[in-house]
GROMACS .gro file of N, CA and C in nm:
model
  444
    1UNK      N    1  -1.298  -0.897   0.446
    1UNK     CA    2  -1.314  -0.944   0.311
    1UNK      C    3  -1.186  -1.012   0.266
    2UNK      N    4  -1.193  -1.079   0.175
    2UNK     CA    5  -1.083  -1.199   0.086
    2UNK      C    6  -1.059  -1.098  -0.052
    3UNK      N    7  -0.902  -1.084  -0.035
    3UNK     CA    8  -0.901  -1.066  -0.247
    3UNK      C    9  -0.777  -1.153  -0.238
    4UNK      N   10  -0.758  -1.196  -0.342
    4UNK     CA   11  -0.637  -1.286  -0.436
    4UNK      C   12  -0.534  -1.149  -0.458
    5UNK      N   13  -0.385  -1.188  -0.431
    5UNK     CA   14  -0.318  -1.118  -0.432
    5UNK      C   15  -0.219  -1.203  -0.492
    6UNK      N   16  -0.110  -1.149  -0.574
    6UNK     CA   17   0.036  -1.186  -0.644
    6UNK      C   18   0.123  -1.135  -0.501
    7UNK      N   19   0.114  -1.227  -0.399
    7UNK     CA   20   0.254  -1.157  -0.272
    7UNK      C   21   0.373  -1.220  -0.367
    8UNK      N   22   0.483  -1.108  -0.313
    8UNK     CA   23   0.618  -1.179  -0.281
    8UNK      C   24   0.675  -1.290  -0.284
    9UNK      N   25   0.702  -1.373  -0.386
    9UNK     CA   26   0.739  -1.490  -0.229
    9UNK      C   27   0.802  -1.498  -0.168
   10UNK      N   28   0.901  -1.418  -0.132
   10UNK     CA   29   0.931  -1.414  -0.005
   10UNK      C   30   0.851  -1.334   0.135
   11UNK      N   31   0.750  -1.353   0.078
   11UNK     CA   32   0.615  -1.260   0.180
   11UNK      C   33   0.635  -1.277   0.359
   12UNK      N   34   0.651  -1.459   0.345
   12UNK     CA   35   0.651  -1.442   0.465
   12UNK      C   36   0.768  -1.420   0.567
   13UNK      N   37   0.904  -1.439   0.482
   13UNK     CA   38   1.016  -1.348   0.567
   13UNK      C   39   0.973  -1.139   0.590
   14UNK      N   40   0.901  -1.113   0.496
   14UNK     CA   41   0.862  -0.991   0.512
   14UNK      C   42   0.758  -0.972   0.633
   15UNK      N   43   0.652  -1.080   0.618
   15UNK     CA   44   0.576  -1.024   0.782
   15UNK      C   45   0.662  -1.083   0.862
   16UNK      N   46   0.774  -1.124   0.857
   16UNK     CA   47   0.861  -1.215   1.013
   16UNK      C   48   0.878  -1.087   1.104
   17UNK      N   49   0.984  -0.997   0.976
   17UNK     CA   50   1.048  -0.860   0.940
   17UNK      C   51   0.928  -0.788   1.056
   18UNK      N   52   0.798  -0.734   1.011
   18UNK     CA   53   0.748  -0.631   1.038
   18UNK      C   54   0.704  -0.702   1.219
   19UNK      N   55   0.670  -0.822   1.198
   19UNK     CA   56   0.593  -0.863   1.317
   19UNK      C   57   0.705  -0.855   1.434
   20UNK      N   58   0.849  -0.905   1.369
   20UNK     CA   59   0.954  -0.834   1.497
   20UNK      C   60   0.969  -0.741   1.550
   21UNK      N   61   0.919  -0.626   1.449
   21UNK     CA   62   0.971  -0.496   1.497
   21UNK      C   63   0.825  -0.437   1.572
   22UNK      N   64   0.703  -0.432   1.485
   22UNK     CA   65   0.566  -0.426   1.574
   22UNK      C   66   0.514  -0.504   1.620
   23UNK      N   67   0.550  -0.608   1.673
   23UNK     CA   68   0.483  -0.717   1.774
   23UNK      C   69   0.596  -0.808   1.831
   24UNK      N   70   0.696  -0.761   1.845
   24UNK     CA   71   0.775  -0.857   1.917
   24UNK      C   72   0.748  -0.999   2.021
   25UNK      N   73   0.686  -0.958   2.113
   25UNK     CA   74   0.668  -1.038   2.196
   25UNK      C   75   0.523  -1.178   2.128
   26UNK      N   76   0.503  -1.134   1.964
   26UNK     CA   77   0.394  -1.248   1.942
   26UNK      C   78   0.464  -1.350   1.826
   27UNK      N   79   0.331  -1.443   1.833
   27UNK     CA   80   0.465  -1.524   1.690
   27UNK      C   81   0.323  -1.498   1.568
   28UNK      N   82   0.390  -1.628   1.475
   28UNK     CA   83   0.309  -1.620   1.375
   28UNK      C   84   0.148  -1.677   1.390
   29UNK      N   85   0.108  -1.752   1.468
   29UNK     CA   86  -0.018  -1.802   1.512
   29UNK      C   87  -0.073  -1.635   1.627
   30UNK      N   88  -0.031  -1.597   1.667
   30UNK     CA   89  -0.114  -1.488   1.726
   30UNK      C   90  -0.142  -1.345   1.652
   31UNK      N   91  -0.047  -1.353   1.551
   31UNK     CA   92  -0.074  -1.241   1.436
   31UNK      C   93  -0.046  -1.276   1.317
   32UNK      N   94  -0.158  -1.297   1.240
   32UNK     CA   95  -0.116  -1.349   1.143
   32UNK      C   96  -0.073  -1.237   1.046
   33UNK      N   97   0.013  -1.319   0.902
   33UNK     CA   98   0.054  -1.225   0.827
   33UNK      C   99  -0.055  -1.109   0.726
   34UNK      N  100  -0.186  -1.175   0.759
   34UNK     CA  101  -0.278  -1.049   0.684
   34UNK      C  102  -0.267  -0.976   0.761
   35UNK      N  103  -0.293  -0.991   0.903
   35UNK     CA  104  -0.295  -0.887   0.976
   35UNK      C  105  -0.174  -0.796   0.975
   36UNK      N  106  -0.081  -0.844   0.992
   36UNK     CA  107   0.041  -0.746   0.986
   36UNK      C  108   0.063  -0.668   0.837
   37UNK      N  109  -0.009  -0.784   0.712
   37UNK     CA  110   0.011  -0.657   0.614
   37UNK      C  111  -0.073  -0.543   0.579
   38UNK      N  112  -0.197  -0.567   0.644
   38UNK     CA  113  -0.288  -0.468   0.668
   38UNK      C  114  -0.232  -0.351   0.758
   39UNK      N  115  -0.201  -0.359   0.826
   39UNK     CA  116  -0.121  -0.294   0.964
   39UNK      C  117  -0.027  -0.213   0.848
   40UNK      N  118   0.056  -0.253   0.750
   40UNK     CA  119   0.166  -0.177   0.673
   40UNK      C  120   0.072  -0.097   0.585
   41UNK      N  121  -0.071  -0.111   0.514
   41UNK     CA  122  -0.127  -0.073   0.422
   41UNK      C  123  -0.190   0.033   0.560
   42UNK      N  124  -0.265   0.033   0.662
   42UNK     CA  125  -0.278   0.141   0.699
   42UNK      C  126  -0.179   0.225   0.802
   43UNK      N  127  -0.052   0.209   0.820
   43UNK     CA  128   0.092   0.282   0.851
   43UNK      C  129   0.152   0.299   0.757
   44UNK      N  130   0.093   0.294   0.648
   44UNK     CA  131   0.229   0.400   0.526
   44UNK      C  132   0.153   0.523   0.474
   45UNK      N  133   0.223   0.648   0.541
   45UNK     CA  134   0.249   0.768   0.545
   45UNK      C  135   0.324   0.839   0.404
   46UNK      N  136   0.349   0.734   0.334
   46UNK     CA  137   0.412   0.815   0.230
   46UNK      C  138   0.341   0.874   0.145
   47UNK      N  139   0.404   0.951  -0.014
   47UNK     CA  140   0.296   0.946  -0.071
   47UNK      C  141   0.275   0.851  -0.198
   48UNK      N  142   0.148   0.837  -0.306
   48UNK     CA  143   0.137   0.729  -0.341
   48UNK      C  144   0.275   0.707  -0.472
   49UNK      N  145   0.315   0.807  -0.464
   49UNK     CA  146   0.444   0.827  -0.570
   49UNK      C  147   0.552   0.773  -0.531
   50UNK      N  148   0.627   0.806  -0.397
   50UNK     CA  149   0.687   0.685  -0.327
   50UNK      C  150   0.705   0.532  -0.319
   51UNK      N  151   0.564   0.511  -0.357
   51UNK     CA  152   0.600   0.405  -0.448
   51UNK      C  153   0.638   0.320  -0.582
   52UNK      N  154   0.625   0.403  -0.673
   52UNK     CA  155   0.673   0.357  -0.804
   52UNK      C  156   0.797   0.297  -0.825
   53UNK      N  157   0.917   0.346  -0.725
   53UNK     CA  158   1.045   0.305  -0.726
   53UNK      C  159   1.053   0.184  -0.653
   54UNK      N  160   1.004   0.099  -0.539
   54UNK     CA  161   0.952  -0.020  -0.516
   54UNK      C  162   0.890  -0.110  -0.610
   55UNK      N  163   0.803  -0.034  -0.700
   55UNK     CA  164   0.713  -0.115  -0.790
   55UNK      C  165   0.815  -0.158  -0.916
   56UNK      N  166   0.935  -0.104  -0.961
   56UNK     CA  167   0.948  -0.077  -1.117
   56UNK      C  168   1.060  -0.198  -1.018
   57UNK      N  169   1.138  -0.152  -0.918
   57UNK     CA  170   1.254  -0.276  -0.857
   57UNK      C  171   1.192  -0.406  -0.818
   58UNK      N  172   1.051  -0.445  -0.794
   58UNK     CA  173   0.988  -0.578  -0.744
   58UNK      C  174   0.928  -0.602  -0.848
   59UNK      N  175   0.960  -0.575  -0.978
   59UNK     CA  176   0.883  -0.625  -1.091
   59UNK      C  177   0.916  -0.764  -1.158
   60UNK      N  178   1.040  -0.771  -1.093
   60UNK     CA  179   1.166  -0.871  -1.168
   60UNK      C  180   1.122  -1.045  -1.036
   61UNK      N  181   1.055  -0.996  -0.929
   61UNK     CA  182   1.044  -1.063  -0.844
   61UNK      C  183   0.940  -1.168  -0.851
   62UNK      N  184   0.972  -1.274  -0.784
   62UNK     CA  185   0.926  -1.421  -0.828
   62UNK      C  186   0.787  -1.397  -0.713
   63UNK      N  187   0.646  -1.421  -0.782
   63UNK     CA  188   0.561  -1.379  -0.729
   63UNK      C  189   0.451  -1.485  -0.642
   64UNK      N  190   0.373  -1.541  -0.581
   64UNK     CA  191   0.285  -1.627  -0.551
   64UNK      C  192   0.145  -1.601  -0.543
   65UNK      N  193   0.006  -1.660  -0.578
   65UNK     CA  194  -0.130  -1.566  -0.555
   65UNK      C  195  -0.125  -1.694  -0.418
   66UNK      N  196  -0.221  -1.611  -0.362
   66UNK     CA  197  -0.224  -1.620  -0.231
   66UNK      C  198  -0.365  -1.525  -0.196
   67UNK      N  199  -0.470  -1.591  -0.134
   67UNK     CA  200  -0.601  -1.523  -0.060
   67UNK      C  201  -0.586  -1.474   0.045
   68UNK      N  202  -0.569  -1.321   0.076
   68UNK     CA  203  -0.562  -1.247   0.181
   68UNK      C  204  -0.653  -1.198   0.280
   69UNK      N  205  -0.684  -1.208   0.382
   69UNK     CA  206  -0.807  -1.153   0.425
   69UNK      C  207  -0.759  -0.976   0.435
   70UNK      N  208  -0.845  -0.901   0.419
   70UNK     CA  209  -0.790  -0.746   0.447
   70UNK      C  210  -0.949  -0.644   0.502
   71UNK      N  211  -0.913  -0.566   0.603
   71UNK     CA  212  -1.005  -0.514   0.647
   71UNK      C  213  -1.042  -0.401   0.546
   72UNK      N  214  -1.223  -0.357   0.538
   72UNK     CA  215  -1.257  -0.335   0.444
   72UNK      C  216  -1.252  -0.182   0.403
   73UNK      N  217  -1.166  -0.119   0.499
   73UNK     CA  218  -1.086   0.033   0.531
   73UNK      C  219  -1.004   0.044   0.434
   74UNK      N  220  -0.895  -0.069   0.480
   74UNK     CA  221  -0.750  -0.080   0.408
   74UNK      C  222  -0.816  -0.164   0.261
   75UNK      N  223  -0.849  -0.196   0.269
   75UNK     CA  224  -0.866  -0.257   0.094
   75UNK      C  225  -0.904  -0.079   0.005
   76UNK      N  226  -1.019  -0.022   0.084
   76UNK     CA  227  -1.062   0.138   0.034
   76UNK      C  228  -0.917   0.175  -0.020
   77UNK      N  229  -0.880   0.211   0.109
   77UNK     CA  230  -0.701   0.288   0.084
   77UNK      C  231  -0.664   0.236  -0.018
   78UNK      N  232  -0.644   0.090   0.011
   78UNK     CA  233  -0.551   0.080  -0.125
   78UNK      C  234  -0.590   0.072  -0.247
   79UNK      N  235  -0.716   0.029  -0.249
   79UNK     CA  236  -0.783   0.136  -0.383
   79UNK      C  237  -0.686   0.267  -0.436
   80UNK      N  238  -0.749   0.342  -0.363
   80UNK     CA  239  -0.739   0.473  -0.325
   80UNK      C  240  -0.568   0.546  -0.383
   81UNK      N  241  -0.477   0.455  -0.351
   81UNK     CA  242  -0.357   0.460  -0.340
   81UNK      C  243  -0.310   0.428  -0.486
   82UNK      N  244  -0.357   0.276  -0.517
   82UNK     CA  245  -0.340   0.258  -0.660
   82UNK      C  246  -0.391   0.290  -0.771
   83UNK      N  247  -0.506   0.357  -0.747
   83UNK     CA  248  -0.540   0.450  -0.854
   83UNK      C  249  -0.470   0.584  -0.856
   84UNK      N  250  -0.447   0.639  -0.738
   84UNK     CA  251  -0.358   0.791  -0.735
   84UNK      C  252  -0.230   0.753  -0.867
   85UNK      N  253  -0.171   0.636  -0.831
   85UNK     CA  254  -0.040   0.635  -0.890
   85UNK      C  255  -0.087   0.503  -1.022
   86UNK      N  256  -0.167   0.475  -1.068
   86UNK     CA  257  -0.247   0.404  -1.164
   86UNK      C  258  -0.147   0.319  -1.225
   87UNK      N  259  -0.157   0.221  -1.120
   87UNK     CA  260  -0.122   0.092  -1.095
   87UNK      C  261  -0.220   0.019  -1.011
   88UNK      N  262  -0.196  -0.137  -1.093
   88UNK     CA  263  -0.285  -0.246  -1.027
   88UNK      C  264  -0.291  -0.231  -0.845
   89UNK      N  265  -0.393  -0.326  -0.806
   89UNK     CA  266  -0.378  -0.327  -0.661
   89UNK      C  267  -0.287  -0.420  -0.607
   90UNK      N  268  -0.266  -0.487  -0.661
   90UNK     CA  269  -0.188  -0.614  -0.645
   90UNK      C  270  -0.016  -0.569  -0.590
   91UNK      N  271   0.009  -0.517  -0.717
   91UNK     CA  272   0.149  -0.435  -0.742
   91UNK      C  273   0.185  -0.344  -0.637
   92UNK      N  274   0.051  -0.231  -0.600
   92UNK     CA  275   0.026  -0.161  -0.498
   92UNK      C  276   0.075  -0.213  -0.369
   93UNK      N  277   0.010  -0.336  -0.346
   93UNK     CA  278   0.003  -0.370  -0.232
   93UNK      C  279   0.177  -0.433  -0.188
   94UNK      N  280   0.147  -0.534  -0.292
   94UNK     CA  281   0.340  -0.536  -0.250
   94UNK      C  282   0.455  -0.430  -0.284
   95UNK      N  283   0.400  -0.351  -0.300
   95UNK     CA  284   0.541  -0.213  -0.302
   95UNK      C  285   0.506  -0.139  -0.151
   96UNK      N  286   0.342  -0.141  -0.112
   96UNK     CA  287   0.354  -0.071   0.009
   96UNK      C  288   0.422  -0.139   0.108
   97UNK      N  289   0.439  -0.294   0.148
   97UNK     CA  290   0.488  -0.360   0.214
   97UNK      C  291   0.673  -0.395   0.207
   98UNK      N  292   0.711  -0.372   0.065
   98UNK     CA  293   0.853  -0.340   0.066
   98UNK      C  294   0.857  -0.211   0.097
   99UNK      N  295   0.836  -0.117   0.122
   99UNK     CA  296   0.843   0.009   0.147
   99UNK      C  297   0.820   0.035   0.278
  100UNK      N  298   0.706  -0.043   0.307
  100UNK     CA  299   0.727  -0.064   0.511
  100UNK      C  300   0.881  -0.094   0.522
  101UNK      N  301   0.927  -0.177   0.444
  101UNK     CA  302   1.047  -0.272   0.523
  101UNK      C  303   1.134  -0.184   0.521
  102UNK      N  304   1.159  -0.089   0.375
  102UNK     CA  305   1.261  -0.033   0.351
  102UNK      C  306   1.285   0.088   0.432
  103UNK      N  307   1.171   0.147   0.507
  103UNK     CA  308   1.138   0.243   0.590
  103UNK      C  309   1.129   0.253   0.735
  104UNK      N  310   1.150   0.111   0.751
  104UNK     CA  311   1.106   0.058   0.966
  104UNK      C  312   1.238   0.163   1.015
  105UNK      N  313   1.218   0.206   1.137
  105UNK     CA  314   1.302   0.266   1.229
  105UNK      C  315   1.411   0.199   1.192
  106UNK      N  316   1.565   0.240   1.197
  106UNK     CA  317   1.704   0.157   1.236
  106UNK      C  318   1.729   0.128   1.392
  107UNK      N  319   1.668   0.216   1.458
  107UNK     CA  320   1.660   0.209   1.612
  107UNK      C  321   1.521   0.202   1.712
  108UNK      N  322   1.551   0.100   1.814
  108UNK     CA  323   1.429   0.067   1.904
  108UNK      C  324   1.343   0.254   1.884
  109UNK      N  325   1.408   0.293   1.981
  109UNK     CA  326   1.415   0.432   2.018
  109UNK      C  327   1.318   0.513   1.855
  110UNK      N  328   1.367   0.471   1.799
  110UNK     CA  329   1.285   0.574   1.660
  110UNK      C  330   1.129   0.568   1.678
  111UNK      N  331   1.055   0.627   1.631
  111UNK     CA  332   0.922   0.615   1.673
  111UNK      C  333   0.853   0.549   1.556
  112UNK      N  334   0.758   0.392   1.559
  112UNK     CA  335   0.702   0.355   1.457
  112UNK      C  336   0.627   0.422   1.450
  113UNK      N  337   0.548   0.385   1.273
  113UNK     CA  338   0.468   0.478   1.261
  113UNK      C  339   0.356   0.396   1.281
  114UNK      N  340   0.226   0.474   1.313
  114UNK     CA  341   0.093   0.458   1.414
  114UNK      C  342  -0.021   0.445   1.268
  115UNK      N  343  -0.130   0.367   1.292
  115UNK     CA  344  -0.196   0.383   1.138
  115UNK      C  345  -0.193   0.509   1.109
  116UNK      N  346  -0.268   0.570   0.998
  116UNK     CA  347  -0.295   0.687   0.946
  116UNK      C  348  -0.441   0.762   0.981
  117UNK      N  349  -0.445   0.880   1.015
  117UNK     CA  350  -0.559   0.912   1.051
  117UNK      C  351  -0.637   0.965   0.941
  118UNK      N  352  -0.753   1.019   1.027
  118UNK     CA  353  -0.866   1.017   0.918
  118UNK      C  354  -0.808   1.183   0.806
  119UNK      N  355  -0.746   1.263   0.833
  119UNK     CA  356  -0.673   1.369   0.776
  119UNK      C  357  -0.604   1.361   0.652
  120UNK      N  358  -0.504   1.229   0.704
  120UNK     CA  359  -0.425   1.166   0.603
  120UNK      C  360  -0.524   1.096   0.487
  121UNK      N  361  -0.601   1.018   0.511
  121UNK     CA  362  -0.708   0.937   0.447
  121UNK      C  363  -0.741   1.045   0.326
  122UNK      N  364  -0.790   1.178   0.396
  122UNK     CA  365  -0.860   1.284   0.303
  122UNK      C  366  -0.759   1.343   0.198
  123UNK      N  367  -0.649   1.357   0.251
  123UNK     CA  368  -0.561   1.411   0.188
  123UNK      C  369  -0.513   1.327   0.035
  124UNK      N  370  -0.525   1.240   0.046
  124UNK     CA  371  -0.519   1.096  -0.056
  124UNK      C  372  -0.655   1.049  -0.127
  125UNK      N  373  -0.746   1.087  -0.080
  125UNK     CA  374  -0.875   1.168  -0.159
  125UNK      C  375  -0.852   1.258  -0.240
  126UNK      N  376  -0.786   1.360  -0.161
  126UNK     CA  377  -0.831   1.497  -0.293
  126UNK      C  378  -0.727   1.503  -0.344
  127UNK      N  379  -0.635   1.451  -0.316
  127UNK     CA  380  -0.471   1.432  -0.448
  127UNK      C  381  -0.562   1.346  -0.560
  128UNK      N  382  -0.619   1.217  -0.523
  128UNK     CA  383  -0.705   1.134  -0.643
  128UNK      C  384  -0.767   1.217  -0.717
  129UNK      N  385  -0.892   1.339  -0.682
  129UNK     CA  386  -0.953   1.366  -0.690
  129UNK      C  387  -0.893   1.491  -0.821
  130UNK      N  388  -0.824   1.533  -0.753
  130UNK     CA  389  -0.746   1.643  -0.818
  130UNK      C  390  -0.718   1.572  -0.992
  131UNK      N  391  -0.600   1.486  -0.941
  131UNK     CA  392  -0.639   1.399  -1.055
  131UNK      C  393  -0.715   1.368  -1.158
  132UNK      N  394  -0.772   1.304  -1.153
  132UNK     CA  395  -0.924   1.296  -1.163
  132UNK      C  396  -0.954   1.434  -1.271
  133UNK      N  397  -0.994   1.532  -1.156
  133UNK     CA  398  -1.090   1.634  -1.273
  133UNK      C  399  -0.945   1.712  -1.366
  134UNK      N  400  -0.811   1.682  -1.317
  134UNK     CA  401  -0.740   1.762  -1.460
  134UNK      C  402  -0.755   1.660  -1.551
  135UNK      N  403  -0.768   1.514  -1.562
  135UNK     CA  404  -0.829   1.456  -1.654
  135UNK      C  405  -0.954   1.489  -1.709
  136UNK      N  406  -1.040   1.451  -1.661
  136UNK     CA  407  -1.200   1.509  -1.736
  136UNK      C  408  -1.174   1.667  -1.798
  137UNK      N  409  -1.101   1.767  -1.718
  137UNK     CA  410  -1.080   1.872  -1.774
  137UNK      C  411  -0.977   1.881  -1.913
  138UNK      N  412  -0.923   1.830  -1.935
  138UNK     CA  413  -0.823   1.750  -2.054
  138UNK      C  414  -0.882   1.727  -2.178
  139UNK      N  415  -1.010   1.633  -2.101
  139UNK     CA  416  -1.109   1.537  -2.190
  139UNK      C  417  -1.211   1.639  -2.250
  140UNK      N  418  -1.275   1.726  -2.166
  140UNK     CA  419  -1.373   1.871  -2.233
  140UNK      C  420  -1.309   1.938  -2.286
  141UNK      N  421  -1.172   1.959  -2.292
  141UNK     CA  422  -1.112   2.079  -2.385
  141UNK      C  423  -1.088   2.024  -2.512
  142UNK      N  424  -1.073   1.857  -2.491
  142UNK     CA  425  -1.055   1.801  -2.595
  142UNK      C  426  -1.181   1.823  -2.667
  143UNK      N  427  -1.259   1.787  -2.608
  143UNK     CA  428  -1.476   1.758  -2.666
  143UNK      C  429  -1.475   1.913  -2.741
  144UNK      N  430  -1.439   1.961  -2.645
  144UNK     CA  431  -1.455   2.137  -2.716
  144UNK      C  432  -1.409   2.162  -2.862
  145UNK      N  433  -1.239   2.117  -2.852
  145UNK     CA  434  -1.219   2.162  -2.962
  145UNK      C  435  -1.258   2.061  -3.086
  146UNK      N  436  -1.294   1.931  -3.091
  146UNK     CA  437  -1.341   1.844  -3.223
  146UNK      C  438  -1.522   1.902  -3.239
  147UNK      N  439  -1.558   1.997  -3.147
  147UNK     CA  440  -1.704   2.068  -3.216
  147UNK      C  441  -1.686   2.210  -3.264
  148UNK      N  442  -1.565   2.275  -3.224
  148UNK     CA  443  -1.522   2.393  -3.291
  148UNK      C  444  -1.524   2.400  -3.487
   0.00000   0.00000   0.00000
């Protein structure tokens, strides 16, 4: 699927960045940069709070829209992600990708990180989720007490 995104502009020194370190041996015609930022949206391990401090520092940053293709997993996630921390997807998406950068191994030897499995996925479910019902629960105590 296609969404319109506000990247970076400096986006594409950022997939240069990631495609060196996870695809070395390809260039920009054999992986393109959706692909590699998809690749960062499903390899970030953090949690969705981790990002706010990316988001509030790339706010000041000179932005471009730009049509992304993104697989229809990782678009979920990042749903998923930017509602946990209730912020746009847009915003989302470029803080997860400065946050790849700010996070890559310093050394060959360090171990990248591998997408996220289906565990992780759930776990970022029921943090939302959690969410979620202490709101509605918020909202009935509220309902409760204006019929008292």
């Amino acid at each position: 699927m296609q969404i319109n995104v506000l990247v970076d502009k400096k986006s594409d020194e950022q997939a240069k960045v990631l495609r060196e370190r996870w695809y070395p041996t390809t260039n920009s015609n054999q992986t393109r940069d959706a692909f590699i930022f998809n690749d960062a949206i499903d390899r970030f391990k953090g949690s969705p709070e981790d990002l706010l401090d990316y988001i509030e520092s790339g706010e000041e940053n000179e932005t471009v829209q730009r049509k992304v293709t993104i697989k229809s997993e990782s678009n979920d996630r990042l749903k998923t992600i930017a509602a946990a921390i209730n912020k746009p997807v847009t915003t989302t998406y470029r803080a997860i990708i400065a946050y790849t950068i700010a996070n890559l191994p310093t050394t060959e030897k360090e171990e990248t990180a591998e997408p996220v499995g289906v565990s992780q996925l759930l776990v970022e479910k029921i943090s939302l989720l959690e969410k979620q019902m202490e709101a509605c629960n918020q909202t009935l105590k509220e309902i409760k007490e204006l019929t008292k």
